[in-house]
Amino acid sequence: MARKSSGMQQASISEFFEKNKHFLGFDTLPRSIITAVKESVDNSLDAAEEHRILPEISIEVYKVPGKKDLLRLVTQDNGPGIPQKSISKVFGSLLFGSRFHTIRQTRGQQGIGITGVVMYSQLTTGKPTAVISKISREGSAIRVNIGLDTKKNKAILSNEKRFSSDEVNEAKGLHWIGDHGIRIETLMKAKYQRGKQSVHQYLKMTSIVNPHASIDFKAYDEEGSIIDEASWPRVTDELPRPVKDIKPHPHGLEIGTLQRLLRDADVPSEGEGANTPLRYFLRHTFSSVTNPRAQDIISKAGLTPKDKPHLLKPDQVNDLLAAFTKVKLTAPPTDCLSPIEDLLIKKGLSKAIDSRFVSTVTREPKVTNGNPFQVEVGLIFGGDLPGDQPIQVLRFANRVPLMYQQGGCLLTKALESVDWKRYGLDHPGGRGIPKGPAAVLIHLASTNVQFTSEAKEALSDNVDVHDEIRLAMLEVGRGLRNHLKKQKQKAKAQEKFELVNIILPEIHDKAIAILDEEPVPLAPVITRIMNAVFLEEKLEWEKETKVTRASVEIYNYTARPRAYTLLSTWPEREGVTMVENERGGRREAKGLWAWKLETLEPGTSTTLTFTVGGLTKGDWSEFDIFFRGAGDIIGATKMDEEILAEMLRVEELEAEEEEVVIDSAPPSTQIEIDMASVETTPEVIIKEDDADGTEPDEGWFGVGRGEEE
Amino acid sequence: MSATQRKTKEEVVENLHGVAREMYKRMSKGEAPTMTLPVRTKNNIGFDEKLGVYKYGAKRSIRDATSLGSARQLLRALHIIEFIEEMIGSEKSSTLREMYYISEAWGHGKFGSQNESNNLAEDLEIVTKCLREDFKLRPEEDGARMIGNLTLNERNRRGEWMRINARDDVGDSGYGVPYNVESEKIELVEHDIDFIMAIETGGMFDRLVENGFDEDYRCGLLHLKGQPARSTRRIMKRMNEEWNLPIIVFLDGDPWSFRIFASIAYGAIKTAHISEYLATPSAQYLGITSDDIEAYDLPSDKLSSKDVEALKAELSDPRFADGWWQEQIQMMLSLDKKAEQQSLAKYGLDFVTETYLPEKLAEIGLGL
Ligand SMILES: Nc1ncnc2c1ncn2[C@@H]1O[C@H](COP(=O)(O)OP(=O)(O)OP(=O)(O)O)[C@@H](O)[C@H]1O
Ligand SMILES: [Mg+2]
């Protein structure tokens, strides 16, 4: 709470808003209700997430009887609530937000959102908005009516009343149940609609990317009967990772920003700050800049640690900026980002849209202009999706659905830049949105989402983000291509199986019956027809034991004995384990298990099964089988040992990185290695560190604290 | 005539067994079962000088059970063979449509469509050199109607021979030609006519009947009912061979009528295996010709794109290779017109019997 009040700031642009309400999503009647719902739901999700509460949100839209285009919106959440003294600021003044000056991924960013709703309501109906807030540490709820003085950017409060939870009086607008949360009731000129751009669609999309939230929606006509209703229950109890504020990362920083940071540099006048102010500044202003890296940057910029940040000349600032790009830095900490994670994207998509195939990718976080960002993409294919229309594009920025200006949005442009024909979708002329029974979800998580306008509907161009999305698209595209290829192969194999196992024996039986002849052995005929080794794999969810059973059947339909080692992919990760695995085998790499099979005589088959626990139904829907051994297997891929070696290398690297992250205090030898890479003589630096021994930076010497504190 | 030599029941069964035997032999050698049959496309049809009809050439295709589709075909063929043997044994017959429904009980050997079962029955005719009639399989299609002073013996359901004169013993709709017109069912007894006129449409047939054209011109009138059934073509062939009657063909003037004529005179792709048994190479096309459209200034329609396509295909069809046909086809293409038989009514109901046909028949020496 402390941070909240101190972080809140305000600015006076109420008048500006009145003139520019179209920028803020209140330009048309159908859109206004969506915007209002969106602002409210965004805030509820943000607040719940910050306070580690599993959100339960309800939205009700009523058509007001006897009035054309007049809607009453009632939203309620189970978030932390807002203390009484802040209510008027949150709902009654623009640019009052808790996160206006922090770098972190949140939905709300500008402190305009909910006040805009109150203002729109006021402007179109002249009526105040009723807010009920209940915070946990208070026994009663507070109800306030908020109107706005749009000239003075001030709230006009009325009807303030405390009431206890058993005191429910609908007529007076007093209604509260629960320990904490916010309820907003507002009246506005707006039009309720259905379709691609509707409250319903917005909430559906929201539920896809917020699998941890329960969302209920009801719309009523003038008579009070329900005309639309939906409920998206939560599919995971896992809250999005708590996000942290971070410092800017030097890579991609703009000169203006750097100048501002240098000018405002807050360097202590004693200790390290006094001795080496520039180095202190670098270490404490930016993320990913360790002591040696700071030294590295300084020498590459031709400066000295003793330079004073605010006294640097423009040339020197330029040199410093250039030096940033010459130094290898670890990526900025990504705990400020909250990706949905591919597994939950898969779940969210599958629950909202029926399909046959889901492929998802969560890319590693990257940095653009000093801001970390992360791209996630999900592609679903098949099922009930229409095949002859442009695919559905579901765009999200920081878990917020984007429903307008699809064509002008960076996310769409990146999608369109892929040659989808190569991945199995129809893409006439290789331009525009591809066609086919598919839907693509694109999520950009970023500490600084850049929109083309304040309406926050389309993302503005950014090469780094564009490239990341493209790469993610290619990845899911490859998944789709693989899937389609496999489907085809499978169908073909299935046909062959039917041929030799069903039709051929019937031909034989019929022929000998007609001719009154002796039976002949069919095995050689089958071998002749198939002349290959076939493999069939399948995954089944076992309800009682809650494991996913993988079975792989392999048939030798050749004239020779065959010996193979089979390798199977499986979703190895924390909490996911192999439960049954009779054949043993061994782990070859992360997510890749190998079994050496007994020799398969001609005309025989064998089955390999294993079960995997720690997953829920549908988590694991497709896997790949590789093999080692002579001769091809239809239905499996020959193991490419180079790729395997590469996998192992990556794994090793990841393991190393993890170690670093886990004991955020590297052993002292690590320092020496780092020092060695610094061009200035290491002794000097060590001496300097020793010299200013007043404040030993514990983080560096293995006490286990993060270096940022 | 080799194929017109009818086979005994034993020969039919023996030939059918040959198909099963080919499959069995292959399997006992450890190979995929096969069925060998002639390629049934236009480019494997050639003119048989000796017989004067178009027949399948030497190209053979082997249907082997290495793909699911082909394997199913083999299994179906075996089911049909078994079914035919049963029918021969119990002296029953069934229509192709009935067989299609009976195949419902054949499990994996069941047909996907009626067309499939018809084609397979034809395949079996081809490889066994037997006729559908030998297989006791009846077509669904209607036989023709005939009117004229000709007398036939037909064996009825009770196995008795009935003598029928197609002028005196029939009503206005004429004598209905049964599906089996082979000698065990139909005997040609006697006639007092000079030629047979085969007519495409029912309306024109009825017009000629009403106007008494058969009597005035001493001919037998035969209603083809569009693309003529096998039995229709077969009875024309028999009357042509056994009675020496010329077959005169009177059709609409369009590309499709040209094809009807070709199938009467030279055989059709689907039945090229029994062309010598069905086709009447001496049949003559009377009209409507492309010249007629101009000469009689007949009401006409513009050719559709399908018509044009059909005409172009006919230009390279071996059955239309002779100069007269090439001219007629080219002329129709350049006129860009087609006309129906009944468009002759433009000049009155009697114009066809009083002017058009007399003039056309005179041209070929059959006038009064
Ligand atoms: N339902 C809620 N529960 C708890 N706190 C809330 C709720 N709604 C708003 N707040 C607080 O009020 C602040 C202002 O909200 P507002 O929507 O005006 O701006 P914002 O969400 O910060 O930015 P944006 O303009 O992008 O929406 C939020 O930052 C949050 O601290
Ligand atoms: Mg907000």
PDB file of N, CA and C and ligand atoms in Angstrom, chain A residues 39 42-43 46 99 107-109 111-114 456, ligand 2:
ATOM      1  N   GLU A  39     -11.574  -1.148 -19.701  1.00  0.00           N
ATOM      2  CA  GLU A  39     -10.844  -0.381 -18.685  1.00  0.00           C
ATOM      3  C   GLU A  39     -11.078  -0.976 -17.296  1.00  0.00           C
ATOM      4  N   ASP A  42      -9.404  -4.620 -17.150  1.00  0.00           N
ATOM      5  CA  ASP A  42      -7.945  -4.477 -17.087  1.00  0.00           C
ATOM      6  C   ASP A  42      -7.501  -4.128 -15.678  1.00  0.00           C
ATOM      7  N   ASN A  43      -8.187  -3.168 -15.096  1.00  0.00           N
ATOM      8  CA  ASN A  43      -7.818  -2.748 -13.752  1.00  0.00           C
ATOM      9  C   ASN A  43      -8.005  -3.870 -12.742  1.00  0.00           C
ATOM     10  N   ASP A  46      -5.208  -6.366 -13.195  1.00  0.00           N
ATOM     11  CA  ASP A  46      -3.944  -5.797 -12.708  1.00  0.00           C
ATOM     12  C   ASP A  46      -3.886  -5.829 -11.186  1.00  0.00           C
ATOM     13  N   ARG A  99       1.477   3.267 -11.585  1.00  0.00           N
ATOM     14  CA  ARG A  99       2.639   2.728 -12.278  1.00  0.00           C
ATOM     15  C   ARG A  99       3.118   3.656 -13.385  1.00  0.00           C
ATOM     16  N   ARG A 107      -1.078  -4.004 -17.461  1.00  0.00           N
ATOM     17  CA  ARG A 107      -2.072  -3.674 -18.477  1.00  0.00           C
ATOM     18  C   ARG A 107      -2.252  -2.173 -18.529  1.00  0.00           C
ATOM     19  N   GLY A 108      -2.644  -1.629 -17.370  1.00  0.00           N
ATOM     20  CA  GLY A 108      -2.826  -0.199 -17.294  1.00  0.00           C
ATOM     21  C   GLY A 108      -1.477   0.484 -17.249  1.00  0.00           C
ATOM     22  N   GLN A 109      -1.344   1.583 -17.939  1.00  0.00           N
ATOM     23  CA  GLN A 109      -0.052   2.254 -17.939  1.00  0.00           C
ATOM     24  C   GLN A 109      -0.155   3.753 -17.786  1.00  0.00           C
ATOM     25  N   GLY A 111      -2.848   5.748 -16.453  1.00  0.00           N
ATOM     26  CA  GLY A 111      -3.630   6.427 -15.422  1.00  0.00           C
ATOM     27  C   GLY A 111      -4.761   7.241 -16.012  1.00  0.00           C
ATOM     28  N   ILE A 112      -5.229   6.832 -17.172  1.00  0.00           N
ATOM     29  CA  ILE A 112      -6.340   7.535 -17.800  1.00  0.00           C
ATOM     30  C   ILE A 112      -7.592   6.688 -17.712  1.00  0.00           C
ATOM     31  N   GLY A 113      -7.344   5.352 -17.897  1.00  0.00           N
ATOM     32  CA  GLY A 113      -8.397   4.385 -18.122  1.00  0.00           C
ATOM     33  C   GLY A 113      -9.712   4.599 -17.423  1.00  0.00           C
ATOM     34  N   ILE A 114      -9.778   4.314 -16.134  1.00  0.00           N
ATOM     35  CA  ILE A 114     -11.084   4.246 -15.487  1.00  0.00           C
ATOM     36  C   ILE A 114     -11.682   5.630 -15.309  1.00  0.00           C
ATOM     37  N   LYS A 456      -4.958   2.714 -27.732  1.00  0.00           N
ATOM     38  CA  LYS A 456      -4.294   1.454 -27.394  1.00  0.00           C
ATOM     39  C   LYS A 456      -4.880   0.268 -28.159  1.00  0.00           C
TER      40      LYS A 456
HETATM   41 MG    MG C   2      -6.498   1.060 -16.136  1.00  0.00          MG
END
